[in-house]
Amino acid sequence: MTGMTVAVIGGGIGGTAAACAFAQRGADVTLYEQAPAMTEVGAGLQVSANGQKVLRALGAVGDTPPALASVSKGTVFRDGAKGRAVAKIPSPAAGPTWYMHRADALTVLVNAAQGAGVKFVLGRMATPGTVDAELVVAADGAHSLWRSGIDGPDSPRFTGHVAWRALVPWSGDVPTMASLTMGRKAHIVSYPLRAGSLMNIVCVEERTGWTQDSWSQTGDTSQLQHRFADFGGNVGEILARVSKVHTWALHARPVAQTWFKGNTVLLGDCAHPMLPFMAQGACMALEDAWVLADAVSASDTLERALATYVEGRRHRVSRVIGLAGGNARRFHFGKPLAWGAQLVLAAGAGMLARRLDWVYDYDATQVVSGSG
């Protein structure tokens, strides 16, 4: 790929990883980001073993976790009313998950990309027809300006779920496991960030009548605390400390039927928007980035390379999306179904963990081109 010109649209996790992967293979890479600085808005994300493998291969991290990552020992499922532990799911056999602030994850990728020679053009919205490169990688998220030109207009569907997210300064006991606290038509996920100095909290409720497709609205903390007032235990303490919250309506979008057209290809949420109920959005984008660069490097024509990339990714991401959709239902059982679900969790925690091994064991850096 020496000298091949590549334009990457979008400076999030997937776009920056793709820019780095192409530059390390010798391409001349320019990344376009409409924000004036490379800072990832949002809160926490989870980087499981499959995503960590890509970060290591890119040279973004070493053999040990980054200093600002919190290393998980698994997930504890809790009853909403009292916060009582119902079941504990151990860390995946492939290795523990890292909890990271999005800005920290982006920083390690930006550093690796800069070291590989990627050129960053900030404060510019690159639209179709405004960039000139042999390959254009569209990684500008679920609201992509590029997807419609490749796959046609999408049709987002409001799922009936609204999410609230907040970061809470923390000075209490630091949990070693994520908590997934289940209530009636609602659930809360919480886990530590930055060595326990912050708690990341995401509260999801079922709601009708609100379909605005935005992920960055400022929410009302009093409404949040009122809506989730029935949640007790440690998560209730975290909720009481929330001083600023953002909220967004969760929309499901289909996996793109067409992922590339001419010299332009979709990556990450552009191609396969994912609901947050498997915490795999960042990891799927990282995998995409490596597989795409590997396919282009190994193929003799760009068309064959892009077809190989799609073949290697479509089935896997569709399976993960299916898991996320199923979790959206399972986390919100009301009584008496909740009691049965809790008994199943308590009895089968180990089995549940093993059933997900295929998600976390996957190593995109060892995938033979064309296999998923």
mmCIF file of C-alpha atoms in Angstrom:
data_model
loop_
_atom_site.group_PDB
_atom_site.id
_atom_site.type_symbol
_atom_site.label_atom_id
_atom_site.label_comp_id
_atom_site.label_asym_id
_atom_site.label_seq_id
_atom_site.Cartn_x
_atom_site.Cartn_y
_atom_site.Cartn_z
ATOM 1 C CA MET A 1 0.000 0.000 0.000
ATOM 2 C CA THR A 2 3.016 2.290 -0.094
ATOM 3 C CA GLY A 3 1.904 5.658 -1.422
ATOM 4 C CA MET A 4 -1.798 4.745 -1.698
ATOM 5 C CA THR A 5 -3.936 7.751 -0.721
ATOM 6 C CA VAL A 6 -6.628 7.061 1.873
ATOM 7 C CA ALA A 7 -9.135 9.548 3.269
ATOM 8 C CA VAL A 8 -10.873 8.633 6.518
ATOM 9 C CA ILE A 9 -14.049 10.517 7.400
ATOM 10 C CA GLY A 10 -14.636 10.755 11.139
ATOM 11 C CA GLY A 11 -12.237 10.878 14.058
ATOM 12 C CA GLY A 12 -13.956 8.535 16.477
ATOM 13 C CA ILE A 13 -12.678 5.165 17.658
ATOM 14 C CA GLY A 14 -13.253 3.321 14.371
ATOM 15 C CA GLY A 15 -12.049 6.083 12.084
ATOM 16 C CA THR A 16 -8.851 6.746 14.015
ATOM 17 C CA ALA A 17 -8.104 3.024 14.243
ATOM 18 C CA ALA A 18 -8.603 2.646 10.484
ATOM 19 C CA ALA A 19 -6.357 5.628 9.759
ATOM 20 C CA CYS A 20 -3.653 4.117 11.940
ATOM 21 C CA ALA A 21 -3.991 0.655 10.369
ATOM 22 C CA PHE A 22 -3.650 2.002 6.831
ATOM 23 C CA ALA A 23 -0.766 4.323 7.675
ATOM 24 C CA GLN A 24 1.162 1.504 9.326
ATOM 25 C CA ARG A 25 0.871 -0.434 6.066
ATOM 26 C CA GLY A 26 2.436 2.410 4.110
ATOM 27 C CA ALA A 27 -0.587 4.365 2.907
ATOM 28 C CA ASP A 28 -0.705 8.167 2.766
ATOM 29 C CA VAL A 29 -3.625 8.792 5.130
ATOM 30 C CA THR A 30 -5.607 11.950 5.860
ATOM 31 C CA LEU A 31 -8.296 11.902 8.543
ATOM 32 C CA TYR A 32 -11.081 14.496 8.400
ATOM 33 C CA GLU A 33 -12.935 15.398 11.600
ATOM 34 C CA GLN A 34 -15.587 18.108 11.747
ATOM 35 C CA ALA A 35 -14.879 18.892 15.412
ATOM 36 C CA PRO A 36 -12.114 21.442 16.061
ATOM 37 C CA ALA A 37 -10.188 19.029 18.285
ATOM 38 C CA MET A 38 -9.737 15.269 18.612
ATOM 39 C CA THR A 39 -11.749 14.859 21.782
ATOM 40 C CA GLU A 40 -14.368 12.134 22.044
ATOM 41 C CA VAL A 41 -17.551 13.291 23.698
ATOM 42 C CA GLY A 42 -19.520 10.857 25.779
ATOM 43 C CA ALA A 43 -18.649 8.848 28.810
ATOM 44 C CA GLY A 44 -17.472 5.296 29.327
ATOM 45 C CA LEU A 45 -16.966 2.401 26.973
ATOM 46 C CA GLN A 46 -15.964 -1.212 27.395
ATOM 47 C CA VAL A 47 -12.989 -2.677 25.557
ATOM 48 C CA SER A 48 -13.174 -6.443 25.784
ATOM 49 C CA ALA A 49 -10.421 -8.852 24.765
ATOM 50 C CA ASN A 50 -11.357 -8.811 21.076
ATOM 51 C CA GLY A 51 -10.949 -5.021 20.937
ATOM 52 C CA GLN A 52 -7.770 -5.096 23.014
ATOM 53 C CA LYS A 53 -6.124 -7.361 20.441
ATOM 54 C CA VAL A 54 -6.596 -4.715 17.763
ATOM 55 C CA LEU A 55 -5.307 -1.930 20.024
ATOM 56 C CA ARG A 56 -2.155 -3.978 20.705
ATOM 57 C CA ALA A 57 -1.630 -4.781 17.041
ATOM 58 C CA LEU A 58 -1.897 -1.068 16.227
ATOM 59 C CA GLY A 59 0.695 -0.261 18.892
ATOM 60 C CA ALA A 60 -1.832 1.900 20.743
ATOM 61 C CA VAL A 61 -1.370 -0.084 23.970
ATOM 62 C CA GLY A 62 1.185 -2.536 25.303
ATOM 63 C CA ASP A 63 0.828 -5.876 27.026
ATOM 64 C CA THR A 64 -0.502 -4.273 30.203
ATOM 65 C CA PRO A 65 -3.706 -2.222 30.498
ATOM 66 C CA PRO A 66 -3.397 1.557 30.012
ATOM 67 C CA ALA A 67 -2.940 3.478 33.244
ATOM 68 C CA LEU A 68 -6.390 5.070 33.026
ATOM 69 C CA ALA A 69 -8.234 1.828 32.327
ATOM 70 C CA SER A 70 -10.195 0.058 35.060
ATOM 71 C CA VAL A 71 -9.771 -3.709 34.763
ATOM 72 C CA SER A 72 -12.997 -5.642 35.261
ATOM 73 C CA LYS A 73 -13.464 -8.862 37.174
ATOM 74 C CA GLY A 74 -16.833 -9.487 35.540
ATOM 75 C CA THR A 75 -20.425 -8.329 35.836
ATOM 76 C CA VAL A 76 -22.799 -8.602 38.771
ATOM 77 C CA PHE A 77 -26.522 -8.683 38.038
ATOM 78 C CA ARG A 78 -28.614 -6.999 40.715
ATOM 79 C CA ASP A 79 -32.225 -6.730 41.704
ATOM 80 C CA GLY A 80 -33.447 -3.181 41.196
ATOM 81 C CA ALA A 81 -35.335 -2.609 44.444
ATOM 82 C CA LYS A 82 -32.578 -3.445 46.941
ATOM 83 C CA GLY A 83 -29.508 -3.762 44.782
ATOM 84 C CA ARG A 84 -29.177 -7.367 45.924
ATOM 85 C CA ALA A 85 -26.715 -9.438 43.879
ATOM 86 C CA VAL A 86 -28.574 -12.058 41.853
ATOM 87 C CA ALA A 87 -25.725 -13.542 39.830
ATOM 88 C CA LYS A 88 -22.095 -12.904 39.007
ATOM 89 C CA ILE A 89 -20.767 -13.445 35.520
ATOM 90 C CA PRO A 90 -16.975 -13.912 35.555
ATOM 91 C CA SER A 91 -14.631 -12.197 33.156
ATOM 92 C CA PRO A 92 -14.552 -13.826 29.718
ATOM 93 C CA ALA A 93 -12.111 -16.687 29.324
ATOM 94 C CA ALA A 94 -10.317 -14.551 26.729
ATOM 95 C CA GLY A 95 -9.390 -12.010 29.407
ATOM 96 C CA PRO A 96 -10.818 -9.185 31.498
ATOM 97 C CA THR A 97 -12.581 -6.215 29.955
ATOM 98 C CA TRP A 98 -11.222 -2.691 30.316
ATOM 99 C CA TYR A 99 -13.528 0.157 31.301
ATOM 100 C CA MET A 100 -12.267 3.350 29.677
ATOM 101 C CA HIS A 101 -13.419 6.908 29.207
ATOM 102 C CA ARG A 102 -13.936 7.447 25.494
ATOM 103 C CA ALA A 103 -11.477 10.346 25.532
ATOM 104 C CA ASP A 104 -8.769 8.103 27.007
ATOM 105 C CA ALA A 105 -9.368 5.364 24.434
ATOM 106 C CA LEU A 106 -9.248 7.922 21.643
ATOM 107 C CA THR A 107 -6.027 9.439 22.977
ATOM 108 C CA VAL A 108 -4.079 6.177 22.721
ATOM 109 C CA LEU A 109 -5.338 5.715 19.158
ATOM 110 C CA VAL A 110 -4.514 9.288 18.135
ATOM 111 C CA ASN A 111 -1.001 8.902 19.513
ATOM 112 C CA ALA A 112 -0.493 5.701 17.522
ATOM 113 C CA ALA A 113 -1.951 7.269 14.371
ATOM 114 C CA GLN A 114 0.267 10.347 14.648
ATOM 115 C CA GLY A 115 3.270 8.108 15.136
ATOM 116 C CA ALA A 116 2.340 6.248 11.937
ATOM 117 C CA GLY A 117 2.175 9.514 9.989
ATOM 118 C CA VAL A 118 -1.568 10.149 9.723
ATOM 119 C CA LYS A 119 -2.432 13.746 8.807
ATOM 120 C CA PHE A 120 -5.367 15.242 10.728
ATOM 121 C CA VAL A 121 -7.654 17.880 9.194
ATOM 122 C CA LEU A 122 -9.834 19.226 11.998
ATOM 123 C CA GLY A 123 -12.818 21.530 11.947
ATOM 124 C CA ARG A 124 -13.870 20.415 8.483
ATOM 125 C CA MET A 125 -16.975 18.463 7.523
ATOM 126 C CA ALA A 126 -15.922 16.311 4.584
ATOM 127 C CA THR A 127 -18.938 15.513 2.412
ATOM 128 C CA PRO A 128 -19.204 13.287 -0.656
ATOM 129 C CA GLY A 129 -17.385 14.865 -3.571
ATOM 130 C CA THR A 130 -15.146 17.068 -1.425
ATOM 131 C CA VAL A 131 -12.249 14.663 -0.829
ATOM 132 C CA ASP A 132 -9.830 13.203 -3.343
ATOM 133 C CA ALA A 133 -8.253 9.843 -2.512
ATOM 134 C CA GLU A 134 -7.860 6.373 -3.951
ATOM 135 C CA LEU A 135 -9.897 5.010 -1.028
ATOM 136 C CA VAL A 136 -12.432 6.818 1.140
ATOM 137 C CA VAL A 137 -13.372 5.218 4.473
ATOM 138 C CA ALA A 138 -16.619 6.625 5.861
ATOM 139 C CA ALA A 139 -16.548 6.282 9.651
ATOM 140 C CA ASP A 140 -18.773 9.182 10.642
ATOM 141 C CA GLY A 141 -21.218 7.249 12.795
ATOM 142 C CA ALA A 142 -24.845 6.190 12.751
ATOM 143 C CA HIS A 143 -25.939 9.576 11.390
ATOM 144 C CA SER A 144 -23.502 9.262 8.494
ATOM 145 C CA LEU A 145 -23.716 11.703 5.598
ATOM 146 C CA TRP A 146 -22.042 9.085 3.414
ATOM 147 C CA ARG A 147 -24.168 6.001 3.956
ATOM 148 C CA SER A 148 -27.172 7.217 1.968
ATOM 149 C CA GLY A 149 -25.034 7.651 -1.132
ATOM 150 C CA ILE A 150 -23.899 4.037 -0.895
ATOM 151 C CA ASP A 151 -26.835 2.151 0.622
ATOM 152 C CA GLY A 152 -29.693 4.602 0.118
ATOM 153 C CA PRO A 153 -31.712 6.336 2.857
ATOM 154 C CA ASP A 154 -31.956 4.360 6.089
ATOM 155 C CA SER A 155 -35.079 3.985 8.182
ATOM 156 C CA PRO A 156 -34.347 4.386 11.899
ATOM 157 C CA ARG A 157 -36.965 2.878 14.194
ATOM 158 C CA PHE A 158 -37.509 4.142 17.728
ATOM 159 C CA THR A 159 -37.048 1.138 19.994
ATOM 160 C CA GLY A 160 -39.182 2.458 22.841
ATOM 161 C CA HIS A 161 -36.047 2.838 24.979
ATOM 162 C CA VAL A 162 -34.585 6.089 26.251
ATOM 163 C CA ALA A 163 -31.117 6.181 27.795
ATOM 164 C CA TRP A 164 -29.614 8.588 30.303
ATOM 165 C CA ARG A 165 -25.844 8.747 30.776
ATOM 166 C CA ALA A 166 -23.730 10.542 33.333
ATOM 167 C CA LEU A 167 -20.276 10.656 34.871
ATOM 168 C CA VAL A 168 -20.147 10.991 38.638
ATOM 169 C CA PRO A 169 -17.018 12.010 40.586
ATOM 170 C CA TRP A 170 -16.356 9.155 42.994
ATOM 171 C CA SER A 171 -14.468 8.825 46.247
ATOM 172 C CA GLY A 172 -16.118 5.786 47.783
ATOM 173 C CA ASP A 173 -15.374 2.093 47.475
ATOM 174 C CA VAL A 174 -14.402 1.228 43.913
ATOM 175 C CA PRO A 175 -16.178 -1.838 42.559
ATOM 176 C CA THR A 176 -14.163 -4.402 40.633
ATOM 177 C CA MET A 177 -17.161 -5.516 38.595
ATOM 178 C CA ALA A 178 -19.718 -3.741 36.451
ATOM 179 C CA SER A 179 -23.230 -3.720 37.903
ATOM 180 C CA LEU A 180 -26.284 -4.397 35.772
ATOM 181 C CA THR A 181 -29.277 -3.568 37.944
ATOM 182 C CA MET A 182 -32.608 -4.783 36.567
ATOM 183 C CA GLY A 183 -35.992 -3.247 37.242
ATOM 184 C CA ARG A 184 -39.450 -3.192 35.765
ATOM 185 C CA LYS A 185 -39.161 -1.784 32.247
ATOM 186 C CA ALA A 186 -35.813 -0.231 33.171
ATOM 187 C CA HIS A 187 -32.228 -1.140 33.954
ATOM 188 C CA ILE A 188 -29.022 0.608 35.018
ATOM 189 C CA VAL A 189 -25.407 -0.178 34.114
ATOM 190 C CA SER A 190 -22.591 1.279 36.191
ATOM 191 C CA TYR A 191 -18.837 0.784 36.323
ATOM 192 C CA PRO A 192 -15.724 2.719 37.396
ATOM 193 C CA LEU A 193 -13.481 4.818 35.162
ATOM 194 C CA ARG A 194 -10.053 6.407 35.567
ATOM 195 C CA ALA A 195 -8.861 4.266 38.444
ATOM 196 C CA GLY A 196 -12.135 4.703 40.284
ATOM 197 C CA SER A 197 -12.181 8.504 40.316
ATOM 198 C CA LEU A 198 -15.350 8.470 38.200
ATOM 199 C CA MET A 199 -18.417 6.273 38.018
ATOM 200 C CA ASN A 200 -20.032 5.807 34.637
ATOM 201 C CA ILE A 201 -23.782 5.271 34.803
ATOM 202 C CA VAL A 202 -26.240 4.540 31.995
ATOM 203 C CA CYS A 203 -29.932 4.303 32.857
ATOM 204 C CA VAL A 204 -32.351 2.881 30.306
ATOM 205 C CA GLU A 205 -36.122 3.119 30.526
ATOM 206 C CA GLU A 206 -39.025 2.157 28.304
ATOM 207 C CA ARG A 207 -40.974 5.135 27.072
ATOM 208 C CA THR A 208 -43.469 6.059 24.378
ATOM 209 C CA GLY A 209 -44.102 9.341 22.646
ATOM 210 C CA TRP A 210 -40.521 10.553 22.297
ATOM 211 C CA THR A 211 -38.735 9.747 19.072
ATOM 212 C CA GLN A 212 -36.220 12.562 18.548
ATOM 213 C CA ASP A 213 -33.151 10.898 17.079
ATOM 214 C CA SER A 214 -30.432 12.638 19.048
ATOM 215 C CA TRP A 215 -27.795 11.203 21.371
ATOM 216 C CA SER A 216 -26.555 14.383 23.026
ATOM 217 C CA GLN A 217 -29.519 16.188 24.567
ATOM 218 C CA THR A 218 -29.001 17.596 28.040
ATOM 219 C CA GLY A 219 -31.352 15.910 30.486
ATOM 220 C CA ASP A 220 -33.007 16.995 33.726
ATOM 221 C CA THR A 221 -31.337 15.350 36.736
ATOM 222 C CA SER A 222 -34.487 15.645 38.851
ATOM 223 C CA GLN A 223 -36.447 13.738 36.214
ATOM 224 C CA LEU A 224 -33.755 11.077 36.092
ATOM 225 C CA GLN A 225 -33.777 10.635 39.861
ATOM 226 C CA HIS A 226 -37.585 10.568 39.971
ATOM 227 C CA ARG A 227 -37.856 7.991 37.191
ATOM 228 C CA PHE A 228 -35.348 5.644 38.815
ATOM 229 C CA ALA A 229 -36.294 6.340 42.439
ATOM 230 C CA ASP A 230 -37.243 2.680 42.963
ATOM 231 C CA PHE A 231 -33.661 1.554 42.410
ATOM 232 C CA GLY A 232 -31.808 0.960 45.655
ATOM 233 C CA GLY A 233 -28.418 -0.161 46.876
ATOM 234 C CA ASN A 234 -25.196 1.270 45.541
ATOM 235 C CA VAL A 235 -26.768 2.415 42.285
ATOM 236 C CA GLY A 236 -29.180 4.586 44.246
ATOM 237 C CA GLU A 237 -26.197 6.310 45.851
ATOM 238 C CA ILE A 238 -24.660 6.948 42.428
ATOM 239 C CA LEU A 239 -27.925 8.373 41.113
ATOM 240 C CA ALA A 240 -28.140 10.766 44.058
ATOM 241 C CA ARG A 241 -24.753 12.237 43.084
ATOM 242 C CA VAL A 242 -25.602 12.933 39.429
ATOM 243 C CA SER A 243 -25.345 16.657 38.699
ATOM 244 C CA LYS A 244 -25.322 16.606 34.879
ATOM 245 C CA VAL A 245 -26.926 14.094 32.568
ATOM 246 C CA HIS A 246 -27.407 13.564 28.841
ATOM 247 C CA THR A 247 -30.252 11.620 27.335
ATOM 248 C CA TRP A 248 -31.086 10.108 23.990
ATOM 249 C CA ALA A 249 -33.777 8.009 22.362
ATOM 250 C CA LEU A 250 -32.419 4.685 21.121
ATOM 251 C CA HIS A 251 -33.109 4.007 17.466
ATOM 252 C CA ALA A 252 -32.493 0.745 15.661
ATOM 253 C CA ARG A 253 -31.074 0.984 12.166
ATOM 254 C CA PRO A 254 -30.626 -1.934 9.810
ATOM 255 C CA VAL A 255 -27.249 -3.287 8.818
ATOM 256 C CA ALA A 256 -26.395 -1.753 5.451
ATOM 257 C CA GLN A 257 -27.193 -3.928 2.459
ATOM 258 C CA THR A 258 -24.420 -2.280 0.439
ATOM 259 C CA TRP A 259 -21.190 -1.433 2.295
ATOM 260 C CA PHE A 260 -19.169 0.020 -0.548
ATOM 261 C CA LYS A 261 -19.595 1.773 -3.851
ATOM 262 C CA GLY A 262 -16.723 2.650 -6.132
ATOM 263 C CA ASN A 263 -13.829 3.644 -3.907
ATOM 264 C CA THR A 264 -15.909 4.490 -0.807
ATOM 265 C CA VAL A 265 -16.560 2.012 2.004
ATOM 266 C CA LEU A 266 -18.514 2.135 5.267
ATOM 267 C CA LEU A 267 -17.005 1.261 8.634
ATOM 268 C CA GLY A 268 -18.374 0.913 12.174
ATOM 269 C CA ASP A 269 -21.749 2.448 12.969
ATOM 270 C CA CYS A 270 -22.034 3.720 9.383
ATOM 271 C CA ALA A 271 -22.394 0.124 8.221
ATOM 272 C CA HIS A 272 -23.921 -1.559 11.258
ATOM 273 C CA PRO A 273 -25.367 0.735 13.942
ATOM 274 C CA MET A 274 -25.543 -1.107 17.235
ATOM 275 C CA LEU A 275 -27.715 -0.689 20.314
ATOM 276 C CA PRO A 276 -25.640 -0.452 23.515
ATOM 277 C CA PHE A 277 -26.905 -3.633 25.187
ATOM 278 C CA MET A 278 -23.806 -5.734 24.423
ATOM 279 C CA ALA A 279 -21.221 -2.944 24.934
ATOM 280 C CA GLN A 280 -19.550 -3.983 21.666
ATOM 281 C CA GLY A 281 -19.891 -0.914 19.464
ATOM 282 C CA ALA A 282 -16.311 0.270 19.922
ATOM 283 C CA CYS A 283 -14.880 -3.229 19.620
ATOM 284 C CA MET A 284 -16.774 -3.959 16.388
ATOM 285 C CA ALA A 285 -15.398 -0.723 14.903
ATOM 286 C CA LEU A 286 -11.863 -1.658 15.971
ATOM 287 C CA GLU A 287 -12.243 -5.074 14.335
ATOM 288 C CA ASP A 288 -13.621 -3.454 11.169
ATOM 289 C CA ALA A 289 -10.619 -1.165 10.962
ATOM 290 C CA TRP A 290 -8.078 -3.974 11.085
ATOM 291 C CA VAL A 291 -9.939 -6.332 8.727
ATOM 292 C CA LEU A 292 -10.474 -3.565 6.154
ATOM 293 C CA ALA A 293 -6.826 -2.502 6.093
ATOM 294 C CA ASP A 294 -5.706 -6.137 5.991
ATOM 295 C CA ALA A 295 -8.033 -6.923 3.083
ATOM 296 C CA VAL A 296 -6.825 -3.940 1.039
ATOM 297 C CA SER A 297 -3.217 -4.836 1.774
ATOM 298 C CA ALA A 298 -3.694 -8.454 0.664
ATOM 299 C CA SER A 299 -5.851 -7.986 -2.461
ATOM 300 C CA ASP A 300 -4.773 -7.161 -5.985
ATOM 301 C CA THR A 301 -7.779 -4.938 -6.725
ATOM 302 C CA LEU A 302 -9.707 -2.509 -4.546
ATOM 303 C CA GLU A 303 -13.068 -4.004 -5.494
ATOM 304 C CA ARG A 304 -11.961 -7.475 -4.441
ATOM 305 C CA ALA A 305 -10.523 -6.073 -1.209
ATOM 306 C CA LEU A 306 -13.735 -4.317 -0.241
ATOM 307 C CA ALA A 307 -15.809 -7.391 -1.058
ATOM 308 C CA THR A 308 -13.500 -9.467 1.130
ATOM 309 C CA TYR A 309 -13.894 -6.982 3.981
ATOM 310 C CA VAL A 310 -17.688 -7.135 3.794
ATOM 311 C CA GLU A 311 -17.655 -10.929 3.601
ATOM 312 C CA GLY A 312 -15.442 -11.072 6.668
ATOM 313 C CA ARG A 313 -17.584 -8.715 8.767
ATOM 314 C CA ARG A 314 -21.289 -8.876 7.883
ATOM 315 C CA HIS A 315 -22.134 -12.177 9.592
ATOM 316 C CA ARG A 316 -20.243 -11.447 12.799
ATOM 317 C CA VAL A 317 -21.607 -7.966 13.378
ATOM 318 C CA SER A 318 -25.135 -9.157 12.592
ATOM 319 C CA ARG A 319 -24.841 -11.854 15.284
ATOM 320 C CA VAL A 320 -23.615 -9.332 17.861
ATOM 321 C CA ILE A 321 -26.439 -6.953 16.962
ATOM 322 C CA GLY A 322 -28.880 -9.809 17.505
ATOM 323 C CA LEU A 323 -27.482 -10.407 20.994
ATOM 324 C CA ALA A 324 -27.854 -6.727 21.851
ATOM 325 C CA GLY A 325 -31.484 -6.713 20.758
ATOM 326 C CA GLY A 326 -32.248 -9.768 22.872
ATOM 327 C CA ASN A 327 -30.666 -8.206 25.947
ATOM 328 C CA ALA A 328 -32.895 -5.152 25.569
ATOM 329 C CA ARG A 329 -35.847 -7.426 26.338
ATOM 330 C CA ARG A 330 -34.224 -9.645 28.959
ATOM 331 C CA PHE A 331 -33.061 -6.759 31.159
ATOM 332 C CA HIS A 332 -36.588 -5.399 31.604
ATOM 333 C CA PHE A 333 -38.650 -8.290 32.906
ATOM 334 C CA GLY A 334 -41.295 -7.260 35.395
ATOM 335 C CA LYS A 335 -42.592 -9.490 38.169
ATOM 336 C CA PRO A 336 -43.273 -12.390 38.174
ATOM 337 C CA LEU A 337 -41.093 -12.981 35.085
ATOM 338 C CA ALA A 338 -38.228 -11.174 36.808
ATOM 339 C CA TRP A 339 -38.078 -13.842 39.519
ATOM 340 C CA GLY A 340 -37.741 -16.600 36.929
ATOM 341 C CA ALA A 341 -35.094 -14.661 35.055
ATOM 342 C CA GLN A 342 -33.128 -14.155 38.268
ATOM 343 C CA LEU A 343 -33.257 -17.855 39.086
ATOM 344 C CA VAL A 344 -31.993 -18.706 35.611
ATOM 345 C CA LEU A 345 -29.162 -16.196 35.978
ATOM 346 C CA ALA A 346 -28.170 -17.493 39.390
ATOM 347 C CA ALA A 347 -28.146 -21.116 38.223
ATOM 348 C CA GLY A 348 -26.506 -20.596 34.855
ATOM 349 C CA ALA A 349 -24.034 -17.747 35.212
ATOM 350 C CA GLY A 350 -21.060 -19.845 34.156
ATOM 351 C CA MET A 351 -22.912 -21.325 31.206
ATOM 352 C CA LEU A 352 -24.004 -17.857 30.087
ATOM 353 C CA ALA A 353 -20.400 -16.665 30.142
ATOM 354 C CA ARG A 354 -19.273 -19.621 28.015
ATOM 355 C CA ARG A 355 -22.050 -19.009 25.486
ATOM 356 C CA LEU A 356 -20.506 -15.603 24.791
ATOM 357 C CA ASP A 357 -16.961 -16.870 24.305
ATOM 358 C CA TRP A 358 -17.305 -16.523 20.537
ATOM 359 C CA VAL A 359 -17.687 -12.757 20.963
ATOM 360 C CA TYR A 360 -14.584 -12.220 23.078
ATOM 361 C CA ASP A 361 -12.264 -14.962 21.736
ATOM 362 C CA TYR A 362 -12.299 -13.501 18.243
ATOM 363 C CA ASP A 363 -8.992 -12.127 17.004
ATOM 364 C CA ALA A 364 -9.375 -9.828 14.002
ATOM 365 C CA THR A 365 -5.594 -9.618 13.640
ATOM 366 C CA GLN A 366 -5.433 -13.343 12.869
ATOM 367 C CA VAL A 367 -8.453 -13.595 10.584
ATOM 368 C CA VAL A 368 -7.725 -15.051 7.184
ATOM 369 C CA SER A 369 -9.071 -12.641 4.559
ATOM 370 C CA GLY A 370 -12.645 -13.505 3.701
ATOM 371 C CA SER A 371 -13.441 -15.508 6.860
ATOM 372 C CA GLY A 372 -15.582 -14.201 9.712
#
